[in-house]
């Protein structure tokens, strides 16, 4: 960052003029900021209407979030060596304001305000003193790092243009000391690059979760029987995974449950960039929280059945990720969560990696399944009591690999085709050419009542309005990109040159 700021300052050396209208310039900058914010919202229309502050900043962590002033000021929010040496970068913030003139002083004041404002916000958010949930420290410290970089550049430029060569006094020692502070302050970053801290870990928590689920041992667990006999064919059919714990340990954006406990639901495919977006609010979130409430209050020992319609086959509680939580400094686990999961009769603890607590749900339903008999009848009921009493054994996988991107076909029998997704009327099912209307299943999910045997096609049709909105958004982005390039139209230049008077 320091080197980038130095390059910017080098370009600014060509002009030592200071604006004669500082108030007007501040008002103009403020207006540009407001216009940019409004423009950013318009470029994300209408999706921004579904955003919430909690989705943007993430749920709060469990226990004491305070990293402390020294760790925040030195950017020690993860594994870092020599981090406290970066405190030397705060000396140039003061030196730049004291030593700088002309444009150096202007940039020194701007960068100093960035350091003070965002640094104070990071401290207040870290201590929980804000009246709302603040972003994690790394988000608020990024502008602080930019401010320090610009201040360092302004200090070096001020020492070169405003101090060096002048009469000897206190300004020269201060400039030399601030220059040394820049060298010392950037050392931790250079050292981190040389020692490999700048590269991602080879075994992130998401990879460990994917490697842990499923394997032969877990499939043997699922073959165990309950009072209704064997459950679904193990190892076949799509499934979902419920992640529960501290939001800092979950590999995807999570939803706050309560008391710092957060949760997220992921599929059985490898995680990709799509999983970085928070899932929209739906009835599925209410169903998950109902199951967690029932476990927390010890109101049921069949929480697996409550999660079965959502296709939840595994519940994972991360313990260590060797970044936020290590064996030397572990983050606290949600109080009573593990014992509550162990008490459930339809959840079985799976032995595996010590970094994860994994429980297999022996009552799960595949993401797309064929329900028959009493299970098909139970799909018309709703509520925790009905689910706990329901017989979920008459289920088999169907439409393997089906998703929203393409249609899928399979042979069906009379009963119910159940989708472990929140009710969405945009799903359609046709059996031998006959279209079947979707209905709610278990009060939350999507189902189709099939009355005859035959070949069926399952597909998802996006609303036409969504396609129109996407086209409008693309057009807006193209217009902004075109305006940002400041491309001049050749025809206008030709017309301008044609109006020039000819020499006689």
GROMACS .gro file of C-alpha atoms in nm:
model
  504
    1UNK     CA    1   0.000   0.000   0.000
    2UNK     CA    2   0.284   0.236   0.077
    3UNK     CA    3   0.433   0.188  -0.267
    4UNK     CA    4   0.097   0.247  -0.437
    5UNK     CA    5   0.051   0.568  -0.240
    6UNK     CA    6   0.404   0.677  -0.331
    7UNK     CA    7   0.320   0.636  -0.697
    8UNK     CA    8   0.008   0.847  -0.651
    9UNK     CA    9   0.200   1.117  -0.469
   10UNK     CA   10   0.463   1.123  -0.743
   11UNK     CA   11   0.194   1.214  -0.996
   12UNK     CA   12   0.069   1.492  -0.769
   13UNK     CA   13   0.409   1.661  -0.744
   14UNK     CA   14   0.348   1.843  -1.068
   15UNK     CA   15   0.112   2.081  -0.889
   16UNK     CA   16   0.168   2.251  -0.555
   17UNK     CA   17  -0.149   2.452  -0.580
   18UNK     CA   18  -0.396   2.436  -0.296
   19UNK     CA   19  -0.763   2.487  -0.363
   20UNK     CA   20  -0.882   2.837  -0.286
   21UNK     CA   21  -1.233   2.708  -0.218
   22UNK     CA   22  -1.194   2.439   0.050
   23UNK     CA   23  -1.559   2.461   0.164
   24UNK     CA   24  -1.690   2.430  -0.190
   25UNK     CA   25  -1.453   2.140  -0.258
   26UNK     CA   26  -1.567   1.957   0.057
   27UNK     CA   27  -1.931   2.007  -0.040
   28UNK     CA   28  -1.858   1.879  -0.389
   29UNK     CA   29  -1.682   1.570  -0.254
   30UNK     CA   30  -1.971   1.506  -0.016
   31UNK     CA   31  -2.218   1.536  -0.304
   32UNK     CA   32  -2.014   1.298  -0.517
   33UNK     CA   33  -2.012   1.048  -0.230
   34UNK     CA   34  -2.389   1.066  -0.192
   35UNK     CA   35  -2.439   1.031  -0.569
   36UNK     CA   36  -2.202   0.733  -0.578
   37UNK     CA   37  -2.393   0.563  -0.295
   38UNK     CA   38  -2.725   0.615  -0.474
   39UNK     CA   39  -2.570   0.493  -0.797
   40UNK     CA   40  -2.439   0.182  -0.624
   41UNK     CA   41  -2.788   0.101  -0.499
   42UNK     CA   42  -2.936   0.153  -0.845
   43UNK     CA   43  -2.675  -0.074  -1.000
   44UNK     CA   44  -2.791  -0.349  -0.762
   45UNK     CA   45  -3.162  -0.284  -0.805
   46UNK     CA   46  -3.385  -0.457  -0.703
   47UNK     CA   47  -3.169  -0.704  -0.513
   48UNK     CA   48  -3.059  -0.450  -0.251
   49UNK     CA   49  -3.415  -0.442  -0.119
   50UNK     CA   50  -3.361  -0.795   0.020
   51UNK     CA   51  -3.037  -0.705   0.198
   52UNK     CA   52  -3.019  -0.667   0.572
   53UNK     CA   53  -2.751  -0.517   0.792
   54UNK     CA   54  -2.690  -0.855   0.956
   55UNK     CA   55  -2.625  -1.012   0.615
   56UNK     CA   56  -2.374  -0.739   0.528
   57UNK     CA   57  -2.173  -0.741   0.851
   58UNK     CA   58  -2.231  -1.101   0.959
   59UNK     CA   59  -2.362  -1.233   1.292
   60UNK     CA   60  -2.179  -1.153   1.616
   61UNK     CA   61  -1.929  -1.407   1.754
   62UNK     CA   62  -1.962  -1.613   2.069
   63UNK     CA   63  -1.807  -1.486   2.391
   64UNK     CA   64  -1.570  -1.192   2.426
   65UNK     CA   65  -1.500  -1.047   2.083
   66UNK     CA   66  -1.242  -0.798   2.211
   67UNK     CA   67  -0.905  -0.829   2.040
   68UNK     CA   68  -0.770  -0.527   2.226
   69UNK     CA   69  -0.635  -0.191   2.119
   70UNK     CA   70  -0.277  -0.309   2.061
   71UNK     CA   71  -0.380  -0.600   1.838
   72UNK     CA   72  -0.617  -0.385   1.637
   73UNK     CA   73  -0.366  -0.104   1.591
   74UNK     CA   74  -0.102  -0.353   1.474
   75UNK     CA   75  -0.348  -0.538   1.246
   76UNK     CA   76  -0.293  -0.859   1.441
   77UNK     CA   77  -0.630  -1.017   1.367
   78UNK     CA   78  -0.482  -1.349   1.258
   79UNK     CA   79  -0.153  -1.535   1.257
   80UNK     CA   80   0.120  -1.271   1.209
   81UNK     CA   81   0.486  -1.235   1.304
   82UNK     CA   82   0.641  -0.907   1.422
   83UNK     CA   83   0.295  -0.746   1.401
   84UNK     CA   84   0.366  -0.487   1.668
   85UNK     CA   85   0.638  -0.331   1.452
   86UNK     CA   86   0.361  -0.194   1.231
   87UNK     CA   87   0.275   0.049   1.513
   88UNK     CA   88   0.563   0.259   1.380
   89UNK     CA   89   0.341   0.353   1.085
   90UNK     CA   90   0.135   0.581   1.308
   91UNK     CA   91   0.426   0.822   1.349
   92UNK     CA   92   0.410   0.931   0.981
   93UNK     CA   93   0.040   1.015   1.030
   94UNK     CA   94   0.138   1.294   1.269
   95UNK     CA   95   0.459   1.385   1.088
   96UNK     CA   96   0.281   1.428   0.755
   97UNK     CA   97   0.044   1.688   0.902
   98UNK     CA   98   0.322   1.873   1.082
   99UNK     CA   99   0.575   1.873   0.798
  100UNK     CA  100   0.358   1.881   0.487
  101UNK     CA  101   0.263   2.179   0.277
  102UNK     CA  102   0.046   2.230  -0.033
  103UNK     CA  103  -0.090   1.902  -0.166
  104UNK     CA  104   0.117   1.703   0.085
  105UNK     CA  105  -0.075   1.862   0.371
  106UNK     CA  106  -0.405   1.807   0.193
  107UNK     CA  107  -0.341   1.434   0.156
  108UNK     CA  108  -0.200   1.412   0.509
  109UNK     CA  109  -0.522   1.551   0.656
  110UNK     CA  110  -0.738   1.322   0.443
  111UNK     CA  111  -0.542   1.010   0.531
  112UNK     CA  112  -0.526   1.109   0.897
  113UNK     CA  113  -0.904   1.136   0.910
  114UNK     CA  114  -0.932   0.788   0.755
  115UNK     CA  115  -0.706   0.645   1.023
  116UNK     CA  116  -0.887   0.819   1.310
  117UNK     CA  117  -1.246   0.761   1.195
  118UNK     CA  118  -1.217   0.399   1.084
  119UNK     CA  119  -0.976   0.315   1.365
  120UNK     CA  120  -1.226   0.444   1.621
  121UNK     CA  121  -1.504   0.247   1.451
  122UNK     CA  122  -1.292  -0.070   1.467
  123UNK     CA  123  -1.225  -0.019   1.838
  124UNK     CA  124  -1.591   0.045   1.918
  125UNK     CA  125  -1.706  -0.254   1.712
  126UNK     CA  126  -1.442  -0.477   1.871
  127UNK     CA  127  -1.552  -0.384   2.221
  128UNK     CA  128  -1.923  -0.415   2.137
  129UNK     CA  129  -1.984  -0.048   2.218
  130UNK     CA  130  -2.176   0.030   1.900
  131UNK     CA  131  -2.557   0.035   1.919
  132UNK     CA  132  -2.561  -0.216   1.632
  133UNK     CA  133  -2.354  -0.512   1.515
  134UNK     CA  134  -2.038  -0.382   1.350
  135UNK     CA  135  -1.839  -0.552   1.073
  136UNK     CA  136  -1.547  -0.773   1.166
  137UNK     CA  137  -1.224  -0.595   1.248
  138UNK     CA  138  -1.057  -0.677   0.916
  139UNK     CA  139  -1.321  -0.484   0.722
  140UNK     CA  140  -1.284  -0.166   0.927
  141UNK     CA  141  -0.905  -0.191   0.942
  142UNK     CA  142  -0.870  -0.197   0.563
  143UNK     CA  143  -0.938   0.181   0.531
  144UNK     CA  144  -0.699   0.234   0.825
  145UNK     CA  145  -0.426   0.055   0.628
  146UNK     CA  146  -0.497   0.274   0.324
  147UNK     CA  147  -0.479   0.586   0.542
  148UNK     CA  148  -0.146   0.477   0.687
  149UNK     CA  149  -0.010   0.411   0.340
  150UNK     CA  150  -0.110   0.755   0.212
  151UNK     CA  151   0.024   0.922   0.526
  152UNK     CA  152   0.356   0.743   0.479
  153UNK     CA  153   0.373   0.861   0.119
  154UNK     CA  154   0.285   1.216   0.219
  155UNK     CA  155   0.555   1.209   0.489
  156UNK     CA  156   0.825   1.096   0.248
  157UNK     CA  157   0.714   1.352  -0.009
  158UNK     CA  158   0.706   1.628   0.254
  159UNK     CA  159   1.054   1.538   0.375
  160UNK     CA  160   1.183   1.551   0.019
  161UNK     CA  161   1.008   1.872  -0.093
  162UNK     CA  162   0.941   2.072   0.224
  163UNK     CA  163   1.212   1.974   0.475
  164UNK     CA  164   1.524   1.856   0.299
  165UNK     CA  165   1.746   2.144   0.196
  166UNK     CA  166   1.597   2.391   0.446
  167UNK     CA  167   1.757   2.538   0.757
  168UNK     CA  168   1.832   2.279   1.024
  169UNK     CA  169   1.578   2.251   1.302
  170UNK     CA  170   1.331   2.011   1.461
  171UNK     CA  171   1.170   1.935   1.125
  172UNK     CA  172   1.471   1.739   0.993
  173UNK     CA  173   1.495   1.495   1.289
  174UNK     CA  174   1.119   1.443   1.282
  175UNK     CA  175   1.127   1.374   0.908
  176UNK     CA  176   1.415   1.126   0.948
  177UNK     CA  177   1.239   0.954   1.239
  178UNK     CA  178   0.913   0.927   1.041
  179UNK     CA  179   1.102   0.786   0.741
  180UNK     CA  180   1.260   0.522   0.963
  181UNK     CA  181   0.913   0.448   1.101
  182UNK     CA  182   0.789   0.375   0.749
  183UNK     CA  183   1.070   0.123   0.695
  184UNK     CA  184   1.007  -0.045   1.030
  185UNK     CA  185   0.629  -0.044   0.986
  186UNK     CA  186   0.629  -0.222   0.651
  187UNK     CA  187   0.865  -0.495   0.774
  188UNK     CA  188   0.587  -0.725   0.913
  189UNK     CA  189   0.411  -0.721   0.576
  190UNK     CA  190   0.729  -0.796   0.384
  191UNK     CA  191   0.818  -1.069   0.633
  192UNK     CA  192   0.471  -1.224   0.601
  193UNK     CA  193   0.511  -1.245   0.223
  194UNK     CA  194   0.853  -1.405   0.257
  195UNK     CA  195   0.738  -1.655   0.519
  196UNK     CA  196   0.433  -1.759   0.326
  197UNK     CA  197   0.165  -1.602   0.546
  198UNK     CA  198   0.028  -1.429   0.238
  199UNK     CA  199  -0.073  -1.762   0.080
  200UNK     CA  200  -0.398  -1.939   0.170
  201UNK     CA  201  -0.390  -2.248   0.387
  202UNK     CA  202  -0.373  -2.574   0.196
  203UNK     CA  203  -0.645  -2.733   0.410
  204UNK     CA  204  -0.914  -2.473   0.485
  205UNK     CA  205  -1.206  -2.573   0.701
  206UNK     CA  206  -1.437  -2.603   0.399
  207UNK     CA  207  -1.206  -2.867   0.249
  208UNK     CA  208  -1.199  -3.058   0.577
  209UNK     CA  209  -1.579  -3.059   0.589
  210UNK     CA  210  -1.603  -3.186   0.231
  211UNK     CA  211  -1.343  -3.455   0.299
  212UNK     CA  212  -1.528  -3.566   0.611
  213UNK     CA  213  -1.868  -3.612   0.439
  214UNK     CA  214  -1.960  -3.880   0.365
  215UNK     CA  215  -1.751  -4.199   0.388
  216UNK     CA  216  -1.810  -4.570   0.434
  217UNK     CA  217  -1.818  -4.544   0.812
  218UNK     CA  218  -2.087  -4.281   0.798
  219UNK     CA  219  -2.288  -4.483   0.548
  220UNK     CA  220  -2.278  -4.780   0.787
  221UNK     CA  221  -2.412  -4.550   1.057
  222UNK     CA  222  -2.705  -4.459   0.835
  223UNK     CA  223  -2.786  -4.828   0.783
  224UNK     CA  224  -2.881  -4.858   1.148
  225UNK     CA  225  -3.251  -4.909   1.210
  226UNK     CA  226  -3.496  -4.739   1.436
  227UNK     CA  227  -3.837  -4.860   1.545
  228UNK     CA  228  -3.970  -4.816   1.190
  229UNK     CA  229  -3.706  -5.037   1.028
  230UNK     CA  230  -3.424  -4.940   0.790
  231UNK     CA  231  -3.424  -4.586   0.658
  232UNK     CA  232  -3.339  -4.473   0.306
  233UNK     CA  233  -3.070  -4.638   0.098
  234UNK     CA  234  -2.740  -4.505   0.238
  235UNK     CA  235  -2.504  -4.305   0.020
  236UNK     CA  236  -2.768  -4.234  -0.247
  237UNK     CA  237  -2.944  -3.906  -0.308
  238UNK     CA  238  -2.852  -3.543  -0.260
  239UNK     CA  239  -2.831  -3.408   0.092
  240UNK     CA  240  -2.772  -3.088   0.286
  241UNK     CA  241  -2.541  -3.011   0.577
  242UNK     CA  242  -2.634  -2.790   0.872
  243UNK     CA  243  -2.337  -2.593   1.009
  244UNK     CA  244  -2.381  -2.461   1.363
  245UNK     CA  245  -2.141  -2.265   1.580
  246UNK     CA  246  -1.943  -1.944   1.597
  247UNK     CA  247  -1.986  -1.743   1.277
  248UNK     CA  248  -1.609  -1.688   1.262
  249UNK     CA  249  -1.555  -2.061   1.211
  250UNK     CA  250  -1.825  -2.124   0.953
  251UNK     CA  251  -1.688  -2.129   0.594
  252UNK     CA  252  -1.996  -1.958   0.447
  253UNK     CA  253  -2.210  -1.656   0.546
  254UNK     CA  254  -2.424  -1.754   0.842
  255UNK     CA  255  -2.749  -1.650   1.006
  256UNK     CA  256  -2.751  -1.550   1.372
  257UNK     CA  257  -2.962  -1.776   1.588
  258UNK     CA  258  -2.907  -1.633   1.936
  259UNK     CA  259  -2.637  -1.573   2.198
  260UNK     CA  260  -2.368  -1.563   1.930
  261UNK     CA  261  -2.472  -1.900   1.783
  262UNK     CA  262  -2.505  -1.895   1.406
  263UNK     CA  263  -2.600  -2.151   1.144
  264UNK     CA  264  -2.586  -2.208   0.770
  265UNK     CA  265  -2.710  -2.478   0.535
  266UNK     CA  266  -2.491  -2.600   0.249
  267UNK     CA  267  -2.540  -2.868  -0.014
  268UNK     CA  268  -2.336  -3.178  -0.088
  269UNK     CA  269  -2.148  -3.018  -0.379
  270UNK     CA  270  -1.804  -2.855  -0.336
  271UNK     CA  271  -1.823  -2.497  -0.214
  272UNK     CA  272  -1.766  -2.225  -0.473
  273UNK     CA  273  -1.811  -1.851  -0.519
  274UNK     CA  274  -2.190  -1.886  -0.509
  275UNK     CA  275  -2.170  -1.985  -0.143
  276UNK     CA  276  -2.018  -1.646  -0.053
  277UNK     CA  277  -2.361  -1.485  -0.088
  278UNK     CA  278  -2.592  -1.503   0.211
  279UNK     CA  279  -2.906  -1.707   0.152
  280UNK     CA  280  -3.230  -1.504   0.142
  281UNK     CA  281  -3.477  -1.532   0.425
  282UNK     CA  282  -3.725  -1.816   0.380
  283UNK     CA  283  -3.944  -2.061   0.567
  284UNK     CA  284  -3.647  -2.299   0.575
  285UNK     CA  285  -3.469  -2.066   0.817
  286UNK     CA  286  -3.774  -2.073   1.044
  287UNK     CA  287  -3.773  -2.455   1.032
  288UNK     CA  288  -3.405  -2.472   1.128
  289UNK     CA  289  -3.455  -2.230   1.417
  290UNK     CA  290  -3.758  -2.427   1.532
  291UNK     CA  291  -3.543  -2.742   1.550
  292UNK     CA  292  -3.271  -2.555   1.740
  293UNK     CA  293  -3.533  -2.414   1.979
  294UNK     CA  294  -3.672  -2.760   2.044
  295UNK     CA  295  -3.324  -2.894   2.121
  296UNK     CA  296  -3.227  -2.596   2.338
  297UNK     CA  297  -3.540  -2.631   2.549
  298UNK     CA  298  -3.517  -3.014   2.561
  299UNK     CA  299  -3.868  -3.026   2.415
  300UNK     CA  300  -3.782  -3.310   2.179
  301UNK     CA  301  -3.536  -3.593   2.133
  302UNK     CA  302  -3.621  -3.619   1.761
  303UNK     CA  303  -3.463  -3.304   1.619
  304UNK     CA  304  -3.346  -3.508   1.320
  305UNK     CA  305  -3.705  -3.553   1.211
  306UNK     CA  306  -3.762  -3.179   1.233
  307UNK     CA  307  -3.472  -3.126   0.993
  308UNK     CA  308  -3.555  -3.420   0.766
  309UNK     CA  309  -3.781  -3.230   0.521
  310UNK     CA  310  -3.490  -2.990   0.455
  311UNK     CA  311  -3.270  -3.279   0.342
  312UNK     CA  312  -3.027  -3.229   0.635
  313UNK     CA  313  -2.820  -3.546   0.653
  314UNK     CA  314  -2.534  -3.413   0.867
  315UNK     CA  315  -2.495  -3.152   1.140
  316UNK     CA  316  -2.143  -3.014   1.174
  317UNK     CA  317  -2.006  -2.806   1.461
  318UNK     CA  318  -1.658  -2.667   1.378
  319UNK     CA  319  -1.414  -2.643   1.669
  320UNK     CA  320  -1.078  -2.539   1.524
  321UNK     CA  321  -0.970  -2.384   1.197
  322UNK     CA  322  -0.613  -2.295   1.303
  323UNK     CA  323  -0.678  -1.929   1.218
  324UNK     CA  324  -0.956  -1.790   1.434
  325UNK     CA  325  -0.951  -2.086   1.670
  326UNK     CA  326  -0.641  -2.288   1.751
  327UNK     CA  327  -0.563  -2.558   2.006
  328UNK     CA  328  -0.355  -2.301   2.197
  329UNK     CA  329  -0.624  -2.031   2.186
  330UNK     CA  330  -0.957  -2.201   2.112
  331UNK     CA  331  -1.279  -2.012   2.061
  332UNK     CA  332  -1.553  -2.121   2.301
  333UNK     CA  333  -1.813  -2.364   2.170
  334UNK     CA  334  -2.180  -2.274   2.213
  335UNK     CA  335  -2.274  -2.377   2.564
  336UNK     CA  336  -2.477  -2.697   2.575
  337UNK     CA  337  -2.490  -2.742   2.197
  338UNK     CA  338  -2.288  -3.064   2.178
  339UNK     CA  339  -2.473  -3.225   2.469
  340UNK     CA  340  -2.809  -3.128   2.316
  341UNK     CA  341  -2.711  -3.293   1.986
  342UNK     CA  342  -2.586  -3.603   2.166
  343UNK     CA  343  -2.922  -3.638   2.345
  344UNK     CA  344  -3.116  -3.668   2.018
  345UNK     CA  345  -3.221  -4.024   1.938
  346UNK     CA  346  -3.207  -3.978   1.560
  347UNK     CA  347  -2.867  -3.808   1.555
  348UNK     CA  348  -2.557  -4.026   1.570
  349UNK     CA  349  -2.211  -3.893   1.648
  350UNK     CA  350  -1.960  -3.974   1.375
  351UNK     CA  351  -1.597  -4.029   1.465
  352UNK     CA  352  -1.365  -3.827   1.245
  353UNK     CA  353  -1.137  -3.527   1.253
  354UNK     CA  354  -1.079  -3.362   1.593
  355UNK     CA  355  -1.147  -3.022   1.436
  356UNK     CA  356  -1.513  -3.104   1.372
  357UNK     CA  357  -1.806  -3.247   1.565
  358UNK     CA  358  -2.018  -3.437   1.311
  359UNK     CA  359  -2.363  -3.588   1.368
  360UNK     CA  360  -2.547  -3.803   1.114
  361UNK     CA  361  -2.924  -3.767   1.086
  362UNK     CA  362  -3.075  -4.114   1.053
  363UNK     CA  363  -3.417  -3.965   0.965
  364UNK     CA  364  -3.308  -3.754   0.668
  365UNK     CA  365  -3.493  -3.729   0.339
  366UNK     CA  366  -3.299  -3.683   0.013
  367UNK     CA  367  -3.314  -3.339  -0.146
  368UNK     CA  368  -3.546  -3.485  -0.412
  369UNK     CA  369  -3.730  -3.796  -0.298
  370UNK     CA  370  -4.025  -4.019  -0.381
  371UNK     CA  371  -4.259  -4.053  -0.081
  372UNK     CA  372  -4.512  -4.333  -0.059
  373UNK     CA  373  -4.753  -4.474   0.195
  374UNK     CA  374  -4.766  -4.313   0.537
  375UNK     CA  375  -4.471  -4.087   0.457
  376UNK     CA  376  -4.660  -3.938   0.162
  377UNK     CA  377  -4.960  -3.882   0.387
  378UNK     CA  378  -4.739  -3.719   0.653
  379UNK     CA  379  -4.614  -3.463   0.399
  380UNK     CA  380  -4.956  -3.296   0.411
  381UNK     CA  381  -4.914  -3.219   0.783
  382UNK     CA  382  -4.717  -2.936   0.941
  383UNK     CA  383  -4.568  -2.845   1.274
  384UNK     CA  384  -4.310  -2.994   1.507
  385UNK     CA  385  -4.553  -3.234   1.672
  386UNK     CA  386  -4.664  -3.386   1.343
  387UNK     CA  387  -4.307  -3.428   1.220
  388UNK     CA  388  -4.193  -3.602   1.538
  389UNK     CA  389  -4.479  -3.853   1.508
  390UNK     CA  390  -4.448  -3.899   1.131
  391UNK     CA  391  -4.319  -4.219   0.974
  392UNK     CA  392  -4.044  -4.107   0.735
  393UNK     CA  393  -3.922  -4.453   0.636
  394UNK     CA  394  -4.111  -4.481   0.304
  395UNK     CA  395  -3.882  -4.257   0.102
  396UNK     CA  396  -3.640  -4.318  -0.183
  397UNK     CA  397  -3.416  -4.087  -0.387
  398UNK     CA  398  -3.549  -3.950  -0.717
  399UNK     CA  399  -3.425  -3.721  -0.995
  400UNK     CA  400  -3.062  -3.765  -0.892
  401UNK     CA  401  -2.858  -3.454  -0.964
  402UNK     CA  402  -3.161  -3.234  -1.028
  403UNK     CA  403  -3.115  -2.861  -0.972
  404UNK     CA  404  -3.249  -2.527  -1.093
  405UNK     CA  405  -3.021  -2.501  -1.394
  406UNK     CA  406  -3.160  -2.783  -1.608
  407UNK     CA  407  -3.456  -3.019  -1.635
  408UNK     CA  408  -3.431  -3.373  -1.504
  409UNK     CA  409  -3.633  -3.685  -1.583
  410UNK     CA  410  -3.707  -4.001  -1.386
  411UNK     CA  411  -3.965  -4.277  -1.347
  412UNK     CA  412  -4.219  -4.207  -1.072
  413UNK     CA  413  -4.491  -4.405  -0.897
  414UNK     CA  414  -4.811  -4.289  -0.728
  415UNK     CA  415  -4.727  -4.092  -0.416
  416UNK     CA  416  -4.548  -3.763  -0.358
  417UNK     CA  417  -4.239  -3.612  -0.517
  418UNK     CA  418  -4.080  -3.407  -0.243
  419UNK     CA  419  -3.822  -3.127  -0.285
  420UNK     CA  420  -3.620  -3.020   0.018
  421UNK     CA  421  -3.643  -2.654  -0.082
  422UNK     CA  422  -3.872  -2.380   0.050
  423UNK     CA  423  -4.205  -2.375  -0.130
  424UNK     CA  424  -4.159  -2.221  -0.474
  425UNK     CA  425  -4.433  -2.227  -0.735
  426UNK     CA  426  -4.175  -2.187  -1.011
  427UNK     CA  427  -4.094  -2.558  -0.984
  428UNK     CA  428  -4.296  -2.774  -1.221
  429UNK     CA  429  -4.347  -3.148  -1.266
  430UNK     CA  430  -4.503  -3.320  -1.566
  431UNK     CA  431  -4.592  -3.690  -1.567
  432UNK     CA  432  -4.653  -3.836  -1.915
  433UNK     CA  433  -4.718  -3.485  -2.040
  434UNK     CA  434  -4.963  -3.395  -1.763
  435UNK     CA  435  -4.862  -3.094  -1.552
  436UNK     CA  436  -4.893  -3.117  -1.173
  437UNK     CA  437  -4.926  -2.811  -0.953
  438UNK     CA  438  -4.685  -2.780  -0.657
  439UNK     CA  439  -4.806  -2.763  -0.298
  440UNK     CA  440  -4.654  -2.710   0.043
  441UNK     CA  441  -4.515  -3.015   0.218
  442UNK     CA  442  -4.459  -3.039   0.593
  443UNK     CA  443  -4.568  -2.675   0.598
  444UNK     CA  444  -4.235  -2.559   0.456
  445UNK     CA  445  -4.108  -2.741   0.149
  446UNK     CA  446  -4.231  -2.814  -0.205
  447UNK     CA  447  -4.414  -3.128  -0.316
  448UNK     CA  448  -4.613  -3.272  -0.607
  449UNK     CA  449  -4.895  -3.525  -0.571
  450UNK     CA  450  -4.845  -3.798  -0.831
  451UNK     CA  451  -5.146  -4.014  -0.911
  452UNK     CA  452  -5.006  -4.247  -1.176
  453UNK     CA  453  -4.688  -4.423  -1.275
  454UNK     CA  454  -4.484  -4.295  -1.567
  455UNK     CA  455  -4.195  -4.085  -1.691
  456UNK     CA  456  -4.174  -3.745  -1.522
  457UNK     CA  457  -3.982  -3.427  -1.594
  458UNK     CA  458  -3.882  -3.191  -1.314
  459UNK     CA  459  -3.767  -2.841  -1.399
  460UNK     CA  460  -3.744  -2.488  -1.266
  461UNK     CA  461  -3.858  -2.182  -1.461
  462UNK     CA  462  -3.724  -1.845  -1.351
  463UNK     CA  463  -3.985  -1.565  -1.345
  464UNK     CA  464  -3.981  -1.354  -1.662
  465UNK     CA  465  -3.959  -1.040  -1.447
  466UNK     CA  466  -3.626  -1.160  -1.309
  467UNK     CA  467  -3.480  -1.190  -1.659
  468UNK     CA  468  -3.602  -0.840  -1.741
  469UNK     CA  469  -3.445  -0.699  -1.425
  470UNK     CA  470  -3.116  -0.872  -1.504
  471UNK     CA  471  -3.114  -0.717  -1.850
  472UNK     CA  472  -3.181  -0.372  -1.702
  473UNK     CA  473  -2.899  -0.422  -1.452
  474UNK     CA  474  -2.657  -0.529  -1.727
  475UNK     CA  475  -2.752  -0.222  -1.930
  476UNK     CA  476  -2.689   0.004  -1.630
  477UNK     CA  477  -2.348  -0.151  -1.566
  478UNK     CA  478  -2.249  -0.115  -1.930
  479UNK     CA  479  -2.355   0.250  -1.923
  480UNK     CA  480  -2.146   0.313  -1.612
  481UNK     CA  481  -1.843   0.136  -1.758
  482UNK     CA  482  -1.877   0.337  -2.079
  483UNK     CA  483  -1.900   0.662  -1.885
  484UNK     CA  484  -1.601   0.565  -1.669
  485UNK     CA  485  -1.381   0.518  -1.975
  486UNK     CA  486  -1.452   0.877  -2.084
  487UNK     CA  487  -1.448   0.772  -2.445
  488UNK     CA  488  -1.500   1.062  -2.685
  489UNK     CA  489  -1.723   1.002  -2.985
  490UNK     CA  490  -1.518   1.047  -3.305
  491UNK     CA  491  -1.814   1.204  -3.483
  492UNK     CA  492  -1.828   1.482  -3.225
  493UNK     CA  493  -1.459   1.554  -3.276
  494UNK     CA  494  -1.507   1.574  -3.650
  495UNK     CA  495  -1.797   1.814  -3.610
  496UNK     CA  496  -1.593   2.023  -3.374
  497UNK     CA  497  -1.306   2.044  -3.617
  498UNK     CA  498  -1.543   2.129  -3.902
  499UNK     CA  499  -1.658   2.441  -3.717
  500UNK     CA  500  -1.307   2.579  -3.690
  501UNK     CA  501  -1.255   2.887  -3.912
  502UNK     CA  502  -1.038   2.831  -4.217
  503UNK     CA  503  -0.726   3.038  -4.273
  504UNK     CA  504  -0.729   3.286  -4.555
   0.00000   0.00000   0.00000
